[in-house]
Tab-separated table of C-alpha atoms in Angstrom:
chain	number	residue	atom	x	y	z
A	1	UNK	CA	84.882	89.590	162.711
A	2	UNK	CA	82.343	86.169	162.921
A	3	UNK	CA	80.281	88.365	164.964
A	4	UNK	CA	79.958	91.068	162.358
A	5	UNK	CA	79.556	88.578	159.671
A	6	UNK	CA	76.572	86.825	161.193
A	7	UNK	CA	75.413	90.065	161.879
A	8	UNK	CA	75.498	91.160	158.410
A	9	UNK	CA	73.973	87.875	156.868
A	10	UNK	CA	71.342	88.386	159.607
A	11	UNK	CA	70.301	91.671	158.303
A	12	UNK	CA	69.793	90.073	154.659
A	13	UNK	CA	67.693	87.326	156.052
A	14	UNK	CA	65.382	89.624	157.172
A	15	UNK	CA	65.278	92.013	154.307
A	16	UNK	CA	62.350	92.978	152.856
A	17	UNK	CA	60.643	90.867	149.658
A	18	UNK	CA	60.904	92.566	146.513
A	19	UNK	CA	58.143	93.946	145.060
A	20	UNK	CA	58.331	95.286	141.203
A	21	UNK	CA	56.041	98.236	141.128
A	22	UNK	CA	52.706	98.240	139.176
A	23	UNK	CA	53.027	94.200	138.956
A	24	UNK	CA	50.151	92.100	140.442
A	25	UNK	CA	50.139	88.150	139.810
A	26	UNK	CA	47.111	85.495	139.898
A	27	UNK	CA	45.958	81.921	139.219
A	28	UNK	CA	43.599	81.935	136.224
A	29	UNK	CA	42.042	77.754	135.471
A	30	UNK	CA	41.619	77.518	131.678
A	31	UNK	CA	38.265	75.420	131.162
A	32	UNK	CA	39.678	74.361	127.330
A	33	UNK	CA	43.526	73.103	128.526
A	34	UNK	CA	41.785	72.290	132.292
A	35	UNK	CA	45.081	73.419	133.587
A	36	UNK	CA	45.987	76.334	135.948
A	37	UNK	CA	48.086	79.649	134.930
A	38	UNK	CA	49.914	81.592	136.739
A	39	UNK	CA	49.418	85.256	135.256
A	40	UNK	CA	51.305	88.224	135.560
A	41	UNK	CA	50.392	91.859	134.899
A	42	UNK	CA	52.154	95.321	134.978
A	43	UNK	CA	50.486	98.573	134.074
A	44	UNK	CA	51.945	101.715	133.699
A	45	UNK	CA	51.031	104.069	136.635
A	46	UNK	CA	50.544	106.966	134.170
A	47	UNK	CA	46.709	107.522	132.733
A	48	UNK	CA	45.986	105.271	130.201
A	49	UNK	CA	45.061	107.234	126.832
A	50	UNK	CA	41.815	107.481	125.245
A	51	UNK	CA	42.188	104.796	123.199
A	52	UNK	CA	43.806	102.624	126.090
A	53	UNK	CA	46.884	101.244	126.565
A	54	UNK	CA	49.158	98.496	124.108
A	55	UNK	CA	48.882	94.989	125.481
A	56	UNK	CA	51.793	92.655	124.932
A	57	UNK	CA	51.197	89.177	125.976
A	58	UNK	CA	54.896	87.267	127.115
A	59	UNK	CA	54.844	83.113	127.368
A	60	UNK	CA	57.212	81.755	129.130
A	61	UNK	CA	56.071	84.824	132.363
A	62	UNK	CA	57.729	83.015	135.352
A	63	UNK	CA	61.320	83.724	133.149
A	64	UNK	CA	60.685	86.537	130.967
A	65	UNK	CA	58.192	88.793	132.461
A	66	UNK	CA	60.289	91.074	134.508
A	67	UNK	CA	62.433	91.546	131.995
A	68	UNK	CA	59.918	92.204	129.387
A	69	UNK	CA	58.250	94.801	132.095
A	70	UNK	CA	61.224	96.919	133.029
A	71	UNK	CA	61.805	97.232	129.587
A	72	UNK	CA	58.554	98.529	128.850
A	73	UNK	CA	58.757	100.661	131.768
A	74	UNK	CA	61.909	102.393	130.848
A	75	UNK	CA	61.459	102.826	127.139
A	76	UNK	CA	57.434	103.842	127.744
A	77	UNK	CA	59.113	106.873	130.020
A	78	UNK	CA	60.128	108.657	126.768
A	79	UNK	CA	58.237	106.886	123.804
A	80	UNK	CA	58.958	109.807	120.745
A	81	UNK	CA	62.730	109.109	121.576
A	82	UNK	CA	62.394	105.236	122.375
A	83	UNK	CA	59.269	104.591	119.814
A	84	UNK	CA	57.650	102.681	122.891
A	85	UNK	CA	54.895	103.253	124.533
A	86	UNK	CA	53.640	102.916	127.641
A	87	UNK	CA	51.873	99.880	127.548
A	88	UNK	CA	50.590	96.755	129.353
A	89	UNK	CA	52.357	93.614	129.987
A	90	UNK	CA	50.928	90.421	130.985
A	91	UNK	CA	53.197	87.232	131.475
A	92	UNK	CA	51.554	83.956	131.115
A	93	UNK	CA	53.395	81.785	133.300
A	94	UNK	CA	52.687	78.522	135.208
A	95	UNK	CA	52.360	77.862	138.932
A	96	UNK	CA	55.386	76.355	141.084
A	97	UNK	CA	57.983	77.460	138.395
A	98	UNK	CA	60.435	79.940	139.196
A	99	UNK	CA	61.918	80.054	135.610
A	100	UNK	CA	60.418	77.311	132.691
A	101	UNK	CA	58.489	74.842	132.741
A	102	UNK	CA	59.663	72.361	130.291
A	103	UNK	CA	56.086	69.775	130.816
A	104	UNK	CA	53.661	72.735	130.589
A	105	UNK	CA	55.872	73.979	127.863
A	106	UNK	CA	56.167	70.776	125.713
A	107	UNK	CA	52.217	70.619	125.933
A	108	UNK	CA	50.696	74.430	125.812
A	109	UNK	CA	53.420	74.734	122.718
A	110	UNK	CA	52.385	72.316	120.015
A	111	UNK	CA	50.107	70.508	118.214
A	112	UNK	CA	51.807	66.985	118.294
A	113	UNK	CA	55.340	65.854	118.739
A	114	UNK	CA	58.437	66.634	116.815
A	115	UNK	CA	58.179	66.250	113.184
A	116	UNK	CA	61.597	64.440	113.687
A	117	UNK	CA	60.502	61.391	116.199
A	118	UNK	CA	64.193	61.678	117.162
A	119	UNK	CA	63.789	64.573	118.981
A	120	UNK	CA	60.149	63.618	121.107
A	121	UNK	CA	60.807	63.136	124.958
A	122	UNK	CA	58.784	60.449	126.601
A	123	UNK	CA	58.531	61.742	129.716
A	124	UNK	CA	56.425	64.575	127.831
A	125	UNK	CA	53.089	65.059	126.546
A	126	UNK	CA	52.249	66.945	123.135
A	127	UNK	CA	49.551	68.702	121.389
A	128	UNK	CA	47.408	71.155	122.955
A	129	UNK	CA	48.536	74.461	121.212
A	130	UNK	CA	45.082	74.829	120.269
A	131	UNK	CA	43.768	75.199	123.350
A	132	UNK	CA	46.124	76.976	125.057
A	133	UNK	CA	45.136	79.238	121.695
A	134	UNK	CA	41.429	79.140	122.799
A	135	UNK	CA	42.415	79.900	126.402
A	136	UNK	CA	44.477	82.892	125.422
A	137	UNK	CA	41.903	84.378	123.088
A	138	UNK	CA	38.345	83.449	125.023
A	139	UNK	CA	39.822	83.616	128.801
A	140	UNK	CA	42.614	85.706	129.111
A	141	UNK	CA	42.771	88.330	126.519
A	142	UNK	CA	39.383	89.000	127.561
A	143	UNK	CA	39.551	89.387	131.066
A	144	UNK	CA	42.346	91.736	130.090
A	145	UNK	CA	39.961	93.795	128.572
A	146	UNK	CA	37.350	93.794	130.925
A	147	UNK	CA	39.369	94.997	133.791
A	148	UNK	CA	41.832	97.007	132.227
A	149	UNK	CA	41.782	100.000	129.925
A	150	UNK	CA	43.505	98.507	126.484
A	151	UNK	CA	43.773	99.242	122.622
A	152	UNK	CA	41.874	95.704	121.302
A	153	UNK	CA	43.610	96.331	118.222
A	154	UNK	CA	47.004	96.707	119.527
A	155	UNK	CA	47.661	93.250	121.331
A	156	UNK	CA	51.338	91.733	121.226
A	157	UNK	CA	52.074	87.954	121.381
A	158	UNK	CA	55.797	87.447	122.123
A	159	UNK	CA	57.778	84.269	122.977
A	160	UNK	CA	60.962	82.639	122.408
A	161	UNK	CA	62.284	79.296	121.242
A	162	UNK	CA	59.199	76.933	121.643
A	163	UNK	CA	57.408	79.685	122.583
A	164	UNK	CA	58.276	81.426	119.521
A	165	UNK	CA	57.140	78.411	117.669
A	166	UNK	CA	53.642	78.546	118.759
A	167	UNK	CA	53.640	82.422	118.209
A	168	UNK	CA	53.925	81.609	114.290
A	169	UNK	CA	51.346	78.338	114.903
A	170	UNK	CA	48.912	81.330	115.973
A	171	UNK	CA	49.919	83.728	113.616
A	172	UNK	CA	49.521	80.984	110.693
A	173	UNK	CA	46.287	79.882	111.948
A	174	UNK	CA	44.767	82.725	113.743
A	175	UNK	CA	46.104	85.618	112.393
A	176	UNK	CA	43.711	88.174	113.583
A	177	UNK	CA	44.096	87.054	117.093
A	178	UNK	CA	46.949	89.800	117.691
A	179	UNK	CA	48.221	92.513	115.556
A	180	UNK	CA	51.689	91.408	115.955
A	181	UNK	CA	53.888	88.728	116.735
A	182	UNK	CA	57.296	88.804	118.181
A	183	UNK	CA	59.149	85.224	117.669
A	184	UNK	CA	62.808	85.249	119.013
A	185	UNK	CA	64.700	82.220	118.307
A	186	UNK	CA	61.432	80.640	116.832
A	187	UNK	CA	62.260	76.779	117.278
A	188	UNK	CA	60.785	75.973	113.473
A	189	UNK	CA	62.473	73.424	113.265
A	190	UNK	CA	60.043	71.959	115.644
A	191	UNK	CA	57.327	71.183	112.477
A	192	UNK	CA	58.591	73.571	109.568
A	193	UNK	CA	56.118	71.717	107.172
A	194	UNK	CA	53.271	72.531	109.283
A	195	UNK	CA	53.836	75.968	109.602
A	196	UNK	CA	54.254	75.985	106.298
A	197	UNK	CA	51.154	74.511	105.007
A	198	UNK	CA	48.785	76.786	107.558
A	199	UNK	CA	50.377	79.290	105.490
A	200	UNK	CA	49.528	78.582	102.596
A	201	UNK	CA	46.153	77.208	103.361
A	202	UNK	CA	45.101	80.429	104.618
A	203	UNK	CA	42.488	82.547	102.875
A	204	UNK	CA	40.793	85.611	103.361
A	205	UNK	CA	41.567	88.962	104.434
A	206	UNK	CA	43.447	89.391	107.868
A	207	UNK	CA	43.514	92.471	109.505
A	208	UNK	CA	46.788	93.941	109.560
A	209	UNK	CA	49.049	92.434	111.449
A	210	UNK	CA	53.515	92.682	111.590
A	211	UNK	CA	55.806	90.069	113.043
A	212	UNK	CA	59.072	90.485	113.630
A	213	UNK	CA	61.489	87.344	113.417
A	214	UNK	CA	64.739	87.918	115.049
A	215	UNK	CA	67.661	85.087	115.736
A	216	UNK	CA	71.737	84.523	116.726
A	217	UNK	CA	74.606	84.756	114.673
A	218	UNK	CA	75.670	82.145	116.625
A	219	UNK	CA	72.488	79.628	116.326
A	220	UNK	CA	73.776	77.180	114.092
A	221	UNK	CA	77.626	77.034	115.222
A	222	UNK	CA	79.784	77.715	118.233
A	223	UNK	CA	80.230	81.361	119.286
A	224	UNK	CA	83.980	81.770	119.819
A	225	UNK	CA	83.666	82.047	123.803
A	226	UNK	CA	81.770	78.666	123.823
A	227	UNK	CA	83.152	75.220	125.245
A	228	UNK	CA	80.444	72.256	125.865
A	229	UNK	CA	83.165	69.792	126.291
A	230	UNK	CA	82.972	66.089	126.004
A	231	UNK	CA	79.702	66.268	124.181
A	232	UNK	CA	80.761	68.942	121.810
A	233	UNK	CA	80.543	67.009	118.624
A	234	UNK	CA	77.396	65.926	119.511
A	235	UNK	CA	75.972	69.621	120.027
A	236	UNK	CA	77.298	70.982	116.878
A	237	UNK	CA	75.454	68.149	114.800
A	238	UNK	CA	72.182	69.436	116.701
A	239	UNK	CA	72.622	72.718	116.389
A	240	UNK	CA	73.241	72.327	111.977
A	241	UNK	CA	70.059	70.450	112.042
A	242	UNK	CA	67.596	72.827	113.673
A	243	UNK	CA	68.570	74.950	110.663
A	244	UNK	CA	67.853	78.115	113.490
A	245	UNK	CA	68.982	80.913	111.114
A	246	UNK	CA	68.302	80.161	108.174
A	247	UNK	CA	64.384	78.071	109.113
A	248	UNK	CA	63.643	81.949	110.917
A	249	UNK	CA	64.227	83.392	107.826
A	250	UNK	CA	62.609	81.450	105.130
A	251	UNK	CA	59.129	81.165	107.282
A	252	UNK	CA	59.755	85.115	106.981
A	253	UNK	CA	59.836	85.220	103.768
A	254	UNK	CA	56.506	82.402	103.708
A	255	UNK	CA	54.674	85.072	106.307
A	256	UNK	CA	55.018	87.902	103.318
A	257	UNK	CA	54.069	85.812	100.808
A	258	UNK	CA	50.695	84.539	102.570
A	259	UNK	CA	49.892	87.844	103.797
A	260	UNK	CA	51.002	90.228	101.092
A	261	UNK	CA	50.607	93.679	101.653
A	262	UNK	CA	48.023	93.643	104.803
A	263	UNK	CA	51.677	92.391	106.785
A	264	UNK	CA	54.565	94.392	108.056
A	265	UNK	CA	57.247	91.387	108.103
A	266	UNK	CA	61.213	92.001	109.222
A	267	UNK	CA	63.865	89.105	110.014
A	268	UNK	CA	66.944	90.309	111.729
A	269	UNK	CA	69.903	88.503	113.191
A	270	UNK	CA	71.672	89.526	116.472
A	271	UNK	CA	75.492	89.866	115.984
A	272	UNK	CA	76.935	88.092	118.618
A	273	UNK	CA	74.148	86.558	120.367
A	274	UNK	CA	73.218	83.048	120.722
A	275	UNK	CA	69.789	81.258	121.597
A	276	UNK	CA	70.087	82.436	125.507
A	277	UNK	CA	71.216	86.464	124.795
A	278	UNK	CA	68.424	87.259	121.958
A	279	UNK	CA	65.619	88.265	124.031
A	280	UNK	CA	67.249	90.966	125.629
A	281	UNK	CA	69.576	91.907	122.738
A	282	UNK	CA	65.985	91.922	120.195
A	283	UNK	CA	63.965	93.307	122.051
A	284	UNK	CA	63.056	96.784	122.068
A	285	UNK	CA	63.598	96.626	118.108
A	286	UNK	CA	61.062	93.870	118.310
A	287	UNK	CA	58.767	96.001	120.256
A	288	UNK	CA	59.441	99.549	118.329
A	289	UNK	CA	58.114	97.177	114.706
A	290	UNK	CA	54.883	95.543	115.874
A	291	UNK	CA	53.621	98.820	117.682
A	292	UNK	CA	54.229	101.023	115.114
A	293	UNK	CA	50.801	101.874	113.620
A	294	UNK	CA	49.288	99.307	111.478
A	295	UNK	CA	48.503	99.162	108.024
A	296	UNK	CA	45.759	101.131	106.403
């Protein structure tokens, strides 16, 4: 029986690496952050259409971009049932992380600290959202372009939590970067006032653009199969502060407001999710809205 057990444990030792089909990865240096990316893309093996394919862009890659991709995969197999289609998916992700990254994240994420000091790590630098921005829309997206067939007027940002956070900074100061955004679990309360104020400083007139806003019923108080123990108290008092629900949906109603009628804007809560199920739970709703055809 030990025999046959090593045996069997020897076979998975030596099994094969998986490889997710249509999915190539690279190192891309940004000259504006002077940091390295890890970036991953999937295309669809079909033929891309004359107009080229949807591009969604995922942060967070080394965590969500599988997940992201299979989904696109599946639903893009039968878009007039699913309302998906096929469509391109590149991760941005960071090297030597197998999930997150919480110093790249920290950084590539915001414009400063915490508006609440309370809340700032030391171990952590802040502040260079904007150009991770610049590397995303002079580096990446156009690389994208250049080596891949793509619709330039159907590009996706999507992130979640922090992530999701600097998907609205971008949105709010660079609308016409992407034609929509996809926050899930948007951390606003990371600096709701200055979200809010790029808001309402903007002027002109943005292309169309939709952003979907989705979050969990169970954000801002203990899902019924939760235990944290000894430092429960402690986690409840966080979790009323962030203000996760209700922050997600007042910046909603602040997107329609700036934006008026050139923006497609939804806010929807998961029943029964929490921070860690939404992505999954969201997400082809979240894709179905912002590809949808845009406004006139």
């Amino acid at each position: 029986m030990a025999r046959q057990a090593n045996e069997r444990q020897h076979d998975i030792d030596d099994g094969l690496p998986l490889i997710a089909a249509g999915c190539r990865s690279f190192t891309m240096f940004s000259s504006d952050t002077h940091l390295e990316y890890r970036i991953f893309v999937y295309v669809p093996d079909e033929a891309p259409p004359s107009s080229g394919f949807p591009v969604l862009c995922v942060l967070d890659g080394n965590a969500d971009f599988l997940m992201v991709t299979e989904t696109v995969r599946r639903a893009g197999r039968r878009p007039s049932a699913t309302g998906i289609p096929p469509s391109i998916v590149v991760g941005v992700g960071y090297p030597n992380a197998s999930a997150y990254d919480p110093e790249r994240r920290y950084f590539d994420f915001t414009r400063g600290p915490p508006a609440d000091p309370t809340q700032a790590d030391s171990r952590y630098k802040y502040g260079g959202g904007e150009s991770f921005a610049r590397f995303l829309s002079q580096q990446l997206l156009p690389y994208v372009s250049q080596h891949f067939s793509v619709r330039r007027d159907r590009r996706i940002l999507l992130g979640h939590s922090l992530a999701a956070f600097f998907v609205l900074d971008v949105l709010a100061n660079h609308p016409s970067l992407f034609s929509g955004y996809i926050g899930l679990s948007p951390s606003v309360w990371w600096d709701r006032a200055a979200l809010s104020q790029a808001l309402k400083r903007y002027e002109g007139d943005p292309a169309p653009v939709a952003a979907y806003l989705g979050v969990g019923r169970w954000e801002e108080e203990f899902a019924p199969w939760q235990s944290v123990g000894n430092d429960r108290d402690d986690y409840a008092d966080l979790r009323r502060q962030r203000r996760m629900i209700e922050n997600a949906r007042q910046i909603s109603q602040e997107i329609k407001s700036a934006f008026g009628e050139r923006a497609r804007v939804t806010f929807e809560i998961g029943e029964d999710e929490d921070h860690a199920t939404i992505i999954p739970t969201l997400l082809c709703r979240a894709l179905r809205f912002t590809l949808q055809p845009a406004i006139g």
